[in-house]
Amino acid sequence: MIKKLLTYMCLFFMVISASAEITRFEMSAPNAVEMGKQFRLTFTLNERGSSLQLPPGLNNNFDVLMGPSTGQSTSIRTINGQTSTEVTYSYTYILRAKSEGEFEIRPATIEVDGKVMESNSLKIQVVPTQSQPQTQQQQTPRGAESQGSQSVDLGGDNLFLRVEMSKQNVFRGEQIIATVKLYADPNIPISGFDEVNLPTYEGFYTQDIEIPNQINFTREVYNNRIYQVGVLKKTVLFPQQNGTITVNPFSMTLLVQQRVRPRSFFDDFFSGVQTVRTTLNSSAVRVNVKDLPTQPGNFYGGVGNFTISSELSAENVTTNDAVTLKLTINGNGNLRLIRNPELQLPSDFEVYDPRSTENVRATDNGVSGTKTVEYLFQPRFEGEYTIPAIPFTFFNPATGSYETRSTQEYTLHVEKGTGDQSSTVMSSRQREDLQLLGQDIRFIKQGNPTLRIKGTTFYGTPFFYGIYAGSALLFLVLFIIYRKKARENANVALMRNKKANRLATKRLKAAAGFMKKNENEAFHDAILKAFWGYFSDKLGILVANLNRDSALEGLRKRNVDEELINDFVEITEQCEFARYAPSGGSEARSELYKKAVSTMSRLEKQIKR
């Protein structure tokens, strides 16, 4: 009974806590507004509430012009067959700022089921009244045309590009966050991007920060003016040289919608809006890079803030066992550019090249993560050895000085192992085969040994030279054929001449298909197209200049028999007559088709003579 009571009480408190967690009371408003302009302050609540109290001190900085306007919305979601319904209540006020500056709106309160809920706080920056961009009120600027035509520059303070640097005075190797931004007046609608040439950061080691593929525009205040700002790219930069490094300007072509004065009644009736192309150019950005102070002996290029730790795979081993010392550098900075610290080991150890791996990520706070270095070594003799500590010195830009971290010191106990020196040792990091050769001297055989040729070589034989010469000859032949084909393909008239008969045969086959379907008009059209297309390609006559007279003149120049020319004339006359005055039946169409095929074949033979 007591267990059941405890269970019910736990469930009750869980339900109460869950219901408290899902109750949301949020306040939202623009982060920047203009002086004298109205804006909305909205409260949303997913429970029915009462006694909404506005943030204290709100009337000191803002005039409440209207409100609250209440609203209600319902959303239905189905997840894994379970349907849930959520009702959201909204309360909207219309405000207007009294003065310029940056103000904090404290939380509002509301009662829900007898409990007082508190909203979040907000910060709003009030800027001076802004003038409308001239490009939205003028007629189409000179040089601006519709999409796909000449570009128009809408730059200035209304639309521009900017590379924002988190720092412009840094030490060499200190990380900088470079953000490429597009600033647009809120009244300028951007419909797309035509050409984007993002900056190249010469003199820096770079690592990109992942951002959404779709550009989301947010309100931002720059030079005391409100803009819609889109982030195009974010990159972490590590300067690699001293002095002033210049990020060269870059350009971008946008598609912008502009409302223009109508030049006619139809312009005003249909749209009055044109999409124009405008090319923007950014300004150069300079970064001043200071050299690092005199470097100490244990400096391996690290600039940032790091910690260091180590781990030894085993402290009690036998001879010829592989031991791994794992060194981990963790922190924020140029992890990828840090060289592997040196490990000083006794001379009795067989030491292998260290292997390093990085697990880093680039965020708005810079590059952070870990760099792991694995040192593999092998004791040859028994005894007790000291694995010395590894000092790691880095430069901390925040303090402007070098700082040193060190790993702990290890004692390695080595006992005599079993087996000879030729045993195979498996590395603890990935079981790499390390084979030790116990016999590295081959004894000289005495007496009169019998020598024989071991294997033969293909190089230098006549068959080798024959294949070599044949390959060269084949390459030459293929090259000549390729050049011939290239010249033929470049000659458009020649290519049309070669394909004329094939295209005509294809069209006649189409005519045969129409004949079987008893489509009289389509059948005669296909035959006419076959002959006219053939003469256009074969005789080199443009379609615009092709008629019966020009075709007959071309045939006579090619010395085609007069009888064959008369057959062509009869076929064309019969087809043209049948299109406007259908007569005959399937037998007539069959006879016409046979005559057309025969005439086409004879024309091809005579023209080729």
PDB file of N, CA and C in Angstrom, residues 135-165:
ATOM      1  N   THR A 135      16.143  55.042 -54.819  1.00  0.00           N
ATOM      2  CA  THR A 135      15.945  54.073 -55.903  1.00  0.00           C
ATOM      3  C   THR A 135      14.537  53.547 -55.924  1.00  0.00           C
ATOM      4  N   GLN A 136      13.780  53.673 -54.829  1.00  0.00           N
ATOM      5  CA  GLN A 136      12.422  53.168 -54.805  1.00  0.00           C
ATOM      6  C   GLN A 136      11.420  54.188 -55.313  1.00  0.00           C
ATOM      7  N   GLN A 137      11.856  55.469 -55.515  1.00  0.00           N
ATOM      8  CA  GLN A 137      10.925  56.504 -55.897  1.00  0.00           C
ATOM      9  C   GLN A 137      11.212  57.048 -57.286  1.00  0.00           C
ATOM     10  N   GLN A 138      12.391  56.805 -57.813  1.00  0.00           N
ATOM     11  CA  GLN A 138      12.763  57.367 -59.092  1.00  0.00           C
ATOM     12  C   GLN A 138      12.309  56.468 -60.223  1.00  0.00           C
ATOM     13  N   GLN A 139      12.397  57.043 -61.425  1.00  0.00           N
ATOM     14  CA  GLN A 139      12.173  56.245 -62.611  1.00  0.00           C
ATOM     15  C   GLN A 139      13.335  55.291 -62.792  1.00  0.00           C
ATOM     16  N   THR A 140      13.182  54.321 -63.654  1.00  0.00           N
ATOM     17  CA  THR A 140      14.246  53.341 -63.860  1.00  0.00           C
ATOM     18  C   THR A 140      15.562  54.048 -64.139  1.00  0.00           C
ATOM     19  N   PRO A 141      16.639  53.797 -63.342  1.00  0.00           N
ATOM     20  CA  PRO A 141      17.917  54.497 -63.558  1.00  0.00           C
ATOM     21  C   PRO A 141      18.473  54.185 -64.928  1.00  0.00           C
ATOM     22  N   ARG A 142      19.255  55.162 -65.396  1.00  0.00           N
ATOM     23  CA  ARG A 142      19.879  54.974 -66.716  1.00  0.00           C
ATOM     24  C   ARG A 142      20.807  53.778 -66.665  1.00  0.00           C
ATOM     25  N   GLY A 143      20.667  52.896 -67.612  1.00  0.00           N
ATOM     26  CA  GLY A 143      21.487  51.695 -67.639  1.00  0.00           C
ATOM     27  C   GLY A 143      20.803  50.507 -67.010  1.00  0.00           C
ATOM     28  N   ALA A 144      19.671  50.725 -66.300  1.00  0.00           N
ATOM     29  CA  ALA A 144      18.964  49.603 -65.676  1.00  0.00           C
ATOM     30  C   ALA A 144      17.985  49.043 -66.662  1.00  0.00           C
ATOM     31  N   GLU A 145      18.026  47.770 -66.861  1.00  0.00           N
ATOM     32  CA  GLU A 145      17.102  47.088 -67.743  1.00  0.00           C
ATOM     33  C   GLU A 145      16.529  45.904 -67.014  1.00  0.00           C
ATOM     34  N   SER A 146      15.615  45.234 -67.684  1.00  0.00           N
ATOM     35  CA  SER A 146      14.984  44.083 -67.051  1.00  0.00           C
ATOM     36  C   SER A 146      15.988  42.975 -66.905  1.00  0.00           C
ATOM     37  N   GLN A 147      15.567  41.950 -66.171  1.00  0.00           N
ATOM     38  CA  GLN A 147      16.474  40.841 -65.852  1.00  0.00           C
ATOM     39  C   GLN A 147      17.114  40.280 -67.105  1.00  0.00           C
ATOM     40  N   GLY A 148      18.408  40.054 -67.004  1.00  0.00           N
ATOM     41  CA  GLY A 148      19.146  39.495 -68.121  1.00  0.00           C
ATOM     42  C   GLY A 148      19.780  40.554 -68.982  1.00  0.00           C
ATOM     43  N   SER A 149      19.614  41.869 -68.634  1.00  0.00           N
ATOM     44  CA  SER A 149      20.189  42.931 -69.436  1.00  0.00           C
ATOM     45  C   SER A 149      21.284  43.631 -68.656  1.00  0.00           C
ATOM     46  N   GLN A 150      21.579  44.879 -69.013  1.00  0.00           N
ATOM     47  CA  GLN A 150      22.708  45.604 -68.439  1.00  0.00           C
ATOM     48  C   GLN A 150      22.510  45.823 -66.948  1.00  0.00           C
ATOM     49  N   SER A 151      23.610  45.861 -66.170  1.00  0.00           N
ATOM     50  CA  SER A 151      23.543  45.996 -64.724  1.00  0.00           C
ATOM     51  C   SER A 151      23.279  47.440 -64.327  1.00  0.00           C
ATOM     52  N   VAL A 152      22.773  47.639 -63.103  1.00  0.00           N
ATOM     53  CA  VAL A 152      22.591  48.957 -62.525  1.00  0.00           C
ATOM     54  C   VAL A 152      23.122  48.914 -61.103  1.00  0.00           C
ATOM     55  N   ASP A 153      23.816  49.960 -60.678  1.00  0.00           N
ATOM     56  CA  ASP A 153      24.436  50.000 -59.365  1.00  0.00           C
ATOM     57  C   ASP A 153      23.487  50.686 -58.384  1.00  0.00           C
ATOM     58  N   LEU A 154      23.028  49.963 -57.374  1.00  0.00           N
ATOM     59  CA  LEU A 154      22.169  50.512 -56.337  1.00  0.00           C
ATOM     60  C   LEU A 154      22.923  50.656 -55.033  1.00  0.00           C
ATOM     61  N   GLY A 155      24.228  50.874 -55.103  1.00  0.00           N
ATOM     62  CA  GLY A 155      25.065  50.864 -53.908  1.00  0.00           C
ATOM     63  C   GLY A 155      24.806  52.050 -53.001  1.00  0.00           C
ATOM     64  N   GLY A 156      25.857  52.619 -52.454  1.00  0.00           N
ATOM     65  CA  GLY A 156      25.708  53.694 -51.500  1.00  0.00           C
ATOM     66  C   GLY A 156      25.300  53.171 -50.144  1.00  0.00           C
ATOM     67  N   ASP A 157      24.491  53.961 -49.441  1.00  0.00           N
ATOM     68  CA  ASP A 157      24.056  53.566 -48.109  1.00  0.00           C
ATOM     69  C   ASP A 157      22.836  52.667 -48.130  1.00  0.00           C
ATOM     70  N   ASN A 158      22.240  52.441 -49.280  1.00  0.00           N
ATOM     71  CA  ASN A 158      21.024  51.633 -49.347  1.00  0.00           C
ATOM     72  C   ASN A 158      21.317  50.144 -49.499  1.00  0.00           C
ATOM     73  N   LEU A 159      22.385  49.817 -50.192  1.00  0.00           N
ATOM     74  CA  LEU A 159      22.689  48.416 -50.489  1.00  0.00           C
ATOM     75  C   LEU A 159      24.203  48.291 -50.635  1.00  0.00           C
ATOM     76  N   PHE A 160      24.835  47.493 -49.771  1.00  0.00           N
ATOM     77  CA  PHE A 160      26.291  47.372 -49.843  1.00  0.00           C
ATOM     78  C   PHE A 160      26.748  46.083 -49.183  1.00  0.00           C
ATOM     79  N   LEU A 161      28.005  45.736 -49.457  1.00  0.00           N
ATOM     80  CA  LEU A 161      28.644  44.556 -48.889  1.00  0.00           C
ATOM     81  C   LEU A 161      29.683  44.989 -47.865  1.00  0.00           C
ATOM     82  N   ARG A 162      29.922  44.091 -46.911  1.00  0.00           N
ATOM     83  CA  ARG A 162      30.886  44.435 -45.865  1.00  0.00           C
ATOM     84  C   ARG A 162      31.480  43.161 -45.298  1.00  0.00           C
ATOM     85  N   VAL A 163      32.803  43.193 -45.079  1.00  0.00           N
ATOM     86  CA  VAL A 163      33.487  42.107 -44.382  1.00  0.00           C
ATOM     87  C   VAL A 163      33.735  42.587 -42.947  1.00  0.00           C
ATOM     88  N   GLU A 164      33.067  41.949 -42.011  1.00  0.00           N
ATOM     89  CA  GLU A 164      33.165  42.338 -40.606  1.00  0.00           C
ATOM     90  C   GLU A 164      34.205  41.464 -39.917  1.00  0.00           C
ATOM     91  N   MET A 165      35.220  42.111 -39.374  1.00  0.00           N
ATOM     92  CA  MET A 165      36.282  41.408 -38.658  1.00  0.00           C
ATOM     93  C   MET A 165      36.050  41.533 -37.157  1.00  0.00           C
TER      94      MET A 165
END
